[in-house]
């Protein structure tokens, strides 16, 4: 179930989500005519049972998520994700001014194009809602922005609220259609980690120190250009590429000596990345690291024998 804030007259995203994936939606808008139009379109497409469209007061700017839920027939049914394509402009003059490249402005109603603070102000209020009220209650928050500078400003706000730290994730992407580029931003408070555990396959469980040594050797042997890693004060390892292209944190669980079957483990958290293709690199990295650290004990025994000799 998703929540689409500012669904518009066409209710396009809930329609696509229902048709393509069978999702349910709560869709909100401040324009009564858009709410009526969206309801008519849903009825003609036989989706009134899957999508609930609600009208929210234009004056209720401080709590967009609660405003939509409060107008719903099922206010206590929280969505799994929240999405928005916010009004881009902060005033009518900006919305109606000529484009620098000579293209015509898209036909918008005032509610669709203008809001207090423009797209940055709109999404900042959504960030505040997500941090204060729905932090761990909603899985994913997403927004589409018209400017890279707007996206960077929101990312700075998220980081100031420690989103993207300790396993929380911030992801970005770009939507390129002809001469138009839009910027997608999503954030979550869920734990974005891959966990690997020592299975003691050779009868001798690894200690945290041994695992960390193997991880460091793996990083040194597989380090690519413009990649760096460093040991942090909390015992974890930070691994990054370039200027914020991507960042990982490798954590080592504390060993419990009193428990005979305690197993040392590694958590690899993907903190943030710019290019969605990097997801594949992260998955490949985790698979190679797991195999190198936990399953190739023969290699490490050979290394140990060389050291002892």
Short mmCIF file of C-alpha atoms in Angstrom, two decimals, residues 87-273:
data_model
loop_
_atom_site.label_atom_id
_atom_site.label_comp_id
_atom_site.label_asym_id
_atom_site.label_seq_id
_atom_site.Cartn_x
_atom_site.Cartn_y
_atom_site.Cartn_z
CA UNK A 87 4.89 21.60 -7.01
CA UNK A 88 8.18 22.90 -8.39
CA UNK A 89 7.77 26.65 -7.81
CA UNK A 90 7.48 28.96 -4.80
CA UNK A 91 5.56 31.71 -6.61
CA UNK A 92 3.47 32.31 -9.73
CA UNK A 93 6.09 34.55 -11.38
CA UNK A 94 8.60 31.69 -11.52
CA UNK A 95 5.93 29.26 -12.71
CA UNK A 96 4.84 31.55 -15.58
CA UNK A 97 8.20 33.01 -16.65
CA UNK A 98 9.68 32.00 -20.02
CA UNK A 99 12.14 29.10 -20.06
CA UNK A 100 15.74 29.95 -20.88
CA UNK A 101 15.83 27.32 -23.64
CA UNK A 102 12.68 28.71 -25.31
CA UNK A 103 10.44 25.70 -24.56
CA UNK A 104 6.83 26.34 -23.58
CA UNK A 105 5.82 25.97 -19.95
CA UNK A 106 3.75 22.91 -19.09
CA UNK A 107 0.10 23.77 -18.43
CA UNK A 108 -0.36 23.60 -14.63
CA UNK A 109 -3.02 24.76 -12.23
CA UNK A 110 -1.77 26.99 -9.41
CA UNK A 111 -2.06 24.10 -6.92
CA UNK A 112 0.00 21.84 -9.17
CA UNK A 113 2.81 24.31 -9.81
CA UNK A 114 3.14 26.56 -6.74
CA UNK A 115 3.45 25.96 -3.00
CA UNK A 116 5.17 27.64 -0.07
CA UNK A 117 8.92 27.14 -0.45
CA UNK A 118 8.54 25.39 -3.81
CA UNK A 119 9.67 21.79 -4.20
CA UNK A 120 12.41 22.17 -1.58
CA UNK A 121 10.01 23.51 1.04
CA UNK A 122 7.44 20.83 0.21
CA UNK A 123 9.88 17.91 0.52
CA UNK A 124 11.54 19.43 3.62
CA UNK A 125 8.17 19.28 5.36
CA UNK A 126 7.83 15.66 4.26
CA UNK A 127 11.31 14.92 5.67
CA UNK A 128 10.31 16.48 8.99
CA UNK A 129 7.18 14.31 9.09
CA UNK A 130 9.21 11.18 8.33
CA UNK A 131 11.76 11.91 11.07
CA UNK A 132 9.41 13.12 13.83
CA UNK A 133 6.33 10.97 13.39
CA UNK A 134 6.79 7.99 11.08
CA UNK A 135 10.51 7.15 11.33
CA UNK A 136 10.21 3.35 11.69
CA UNK A 137 6.53 3.03 10.83
CA UNK A 138 6.81 3.59 7.06
CA UNK A 139 9.40 1.73 5.01
CA UNK A 140 10.29 4.12 2.19
CA UNK A 141 9.92 7.81 1.33
CA UNK A 142 10.42 9.07 -2.25
CA UNK A 143 10.26 12.40 -4.09
CA UNK A 144 10.84 13.55 -7.67
CA UNK A 145 12.56 16.94 -8.02
CA UNK A 146 13.16 19.26 -10.96
CA UNK A 147 16.65 20.46 -10.02
CA UNK A 148 19.84 18.75 -8.88
CA UNK A 149 20.40 21.68 -6.49
CA UNK A 150 17.04 20.92 -4.86
CA UNK A 151 17.99 17.27 -4.44
CA UNK A 152 21.35 18.20 -2.90
CA UNK A 153 19.65 20.57 -0.46
CA UNK A 154 17.27 17.82 0.69
CA UNK A 155 20.15 15.33 1.01
CA UNK A 156 22.01 17.83 3.23
CA UNK A 157 18.89 18.12 5.41
CA UNK A 158 18.57 14.32 5.66
CA UNK A 159 22.21 13.98 6.67
CA UNK A 160 21.83 16.70 9.29
CA UNK A 161 19.07 14.53 10.81
CA UNK A 162 21.40 11.49 10.66
CA UNK A 163 19.49 9.74 7.89
CA UNK A 164 22.12 7.70 6.04
CA UNK A 165 24.07 7.03 9.23
CA UNK A 166 24.17 3.72 11.08
CA UNK A 167 22.48 1.73 8.33
CA UNK A 168 19.84 4.23 7.21
CA UNK A 169 19.89 4.74 3.45
CA UNK A 170 19.64 7.62 0.99
CA UNK A 171 19.40 6.72 -2.69
CA UNK A 172 19.21 8.90 -5.81
CA UNK A 173 18.52 8.42 -9.51
CA UNK A 174 17.83 10.45 -12.65
CA UNK A 175 14.92 10.29 -15.11
CA UNK A 176 16.06 11.51 -18.54
CA UNK A 177 13.43 12.06 -21.24
CA UNK A 178 14.66 14.05 -24.23
CA UNK A 179 15.82 17.44 -22.98
CA UNK A 180 14.12 17.05 -19.61
CA UNK A 181 15.86 15.55 -16.58
CA UNK A 182 14.18 14.92 -13.25
CA UNK A 183 15.87 13.75 -10.06
CA UNK A 184 14.57 10.94 -7.88
CA UNK A 185 15.38 10.83 -4.17
CA UNK A 186 14.42 8.20 -1.64
CA UNK A 187 15.27 7.60 1.98
CA UNK A 188 14.52 4.94 4.55
CA UNK A 189 15.13 4.25 8.22
CA UNK A 190 15.21 0.50 7.63
CA UNK A 191 18.42 -1.43 8.18
CA UNK A 192 20.10 -1.67 4.75
CA UNK A 193 22.67 -4.32 5.52
CA UNK A 194 23.98 -7.61 4.17
CA UNK A 195 24.92 -9.98 7.02
CA UNK A 196 27.41 -12.83 6.78
CA UNK A 197 28.11 -15.30 9.57
CA UNK A 198 30.99 -17.71 10.19
CA UNK A 199 29.64 -21.27 9.96
CA UNK A 200 32.79 -22.86 11.41
CA UNK A 201 32.97 -25.17 8.41
CA UNK A 202 36.43 -26.46 9.22
CA UNK A 203 35.65 -27.02 12.87
CA UNK A 204 37.40 -23.87 14.02
CA UNK A 205 35.25 -20.78 14.34
CA UNK A 206 36.85 -17.49 13.35
CA UNK A 207 37.33 -14.70 15.86
CA UNK A 208 36.35 -11.13 15.07
CA UNK A 209 40.02 -10.20 14.82
CA UNK A 210 40.62 -12.95 12.23
CA UNK A 211 37.58 -11.89 10.22
CA UNK A 212 38.63 -8.26 10.26
CA UNK A 213 42.14 -9.21 9.11
CA UNK A 214 40.70 -11.17 6.19
CA UNK A 215 38.39 -8.29 5.23
CA UNK A 216 41.33 -5.88 5.20
CA UNK A 217 43.37 -8.25 3.00
CA UNK A 218 40.37 -8.64 0.66
CA UNK A 219 39.98 -4.85 0.37
CA UNK A 220 43.68 -4.32 -0.34
CA UNK A 221 43.73 -7.05 -3.02
CA UNK A 222 40.52 -5.83 -4.71
CA UNK A 223 40.83 -2.08 -4.24
CA UNK A 224 40.11 -0.22 -7.47
CA UNK A 225 41.12 3.23 -8.63
CA UNK A 226 39.70 6.06 -6.53
CA UNK A 227 38.54 3.65 -3.78
CA UNK A 228 39.64 4.13 -0.17
CA UNK A 229 39.02 2.36 3.12
CA UNK A 230 39.84 3.31 6.69
CA UNK A 231 39.40 1.95 10.22
CA UNK A 232 36.90 3.85 12.36
CA UNK A 233 37.02 4.41 16.12
CA UNK A 234 34.09 2.04 16.70
CA UNK A 235 36.03 -0.82 15.08
CA UNK A 236 34.19 -0.72 11.75
CA UNK A 237 35.74 -0.12 8.33
CA UNK A 238 34.57 2.63 5.98
CA UNK A 239 34.94 1.91 2.26
CA UNK A 240 34.18 4.59 -0.35
CA UNK A 241 34.70 5.55 -3.98
CA UNK A 242 35.35 9.04 -5.31
CA UNK A 243 33.48 12.07 -4.07
CA UNK A 244 30.34 10.49 -2.60
CA UNK A 245 29.88 8.08 -5.56
CA UNK A 246 29.17 5.39 -3.01
CA UNK A 247 29.94 4.59 0.61
CA UNK A 248 29.89 1.33 2.57
CA UNK A 249 30.41 0.54 6.21
CA UNK A 250 31.69 -2.89 7.25
CA UNK A 251 30.85 -3.77 10.86
CA UNK A 252 32.00 -6.65 13.03
CA UNK A 253 29.76 -8.08 15.73
CA UNK A 254 31.18 -8.51 19.22
CA UNK A 255 32.27 -12.01 20.10
CA UNK A 256 30.57 -13.73 23.04
CA UNK A 257 33.10 -16.06 24.65
CA UNK A 258 30.66 -17.44 27.24
CA UNK A 259 28.43 -19.00 24.58
CA UNK A 260 29.97 -22.07 22.98
CA UNK A 261 28.19 -21.71 19.64
CA UNK A 262 28.62 -17.94 19.33
CA UNK A 263 29.47 -16.97 15.76
CA UNK A 264 31.41 -13.94 14.60
CA UNK A 265 29.66 -12.05 11.82
CA UNK A 266 30.08 -9.20 9.36
CA UNK A 267 27.47 -6.59 8.43
CA UNK A 268 28.00 -4.66 5.19
CA UNK A 269 25.86 -1.53 4.95
CA UNK A 270 25.50 0.46 1.74
CA UNK A 271 25.21 3.99 3.09
CA UNK A 272 24.47 5.90 -0.13
CA UNK A 273 25.11 6.00 -3.87
#
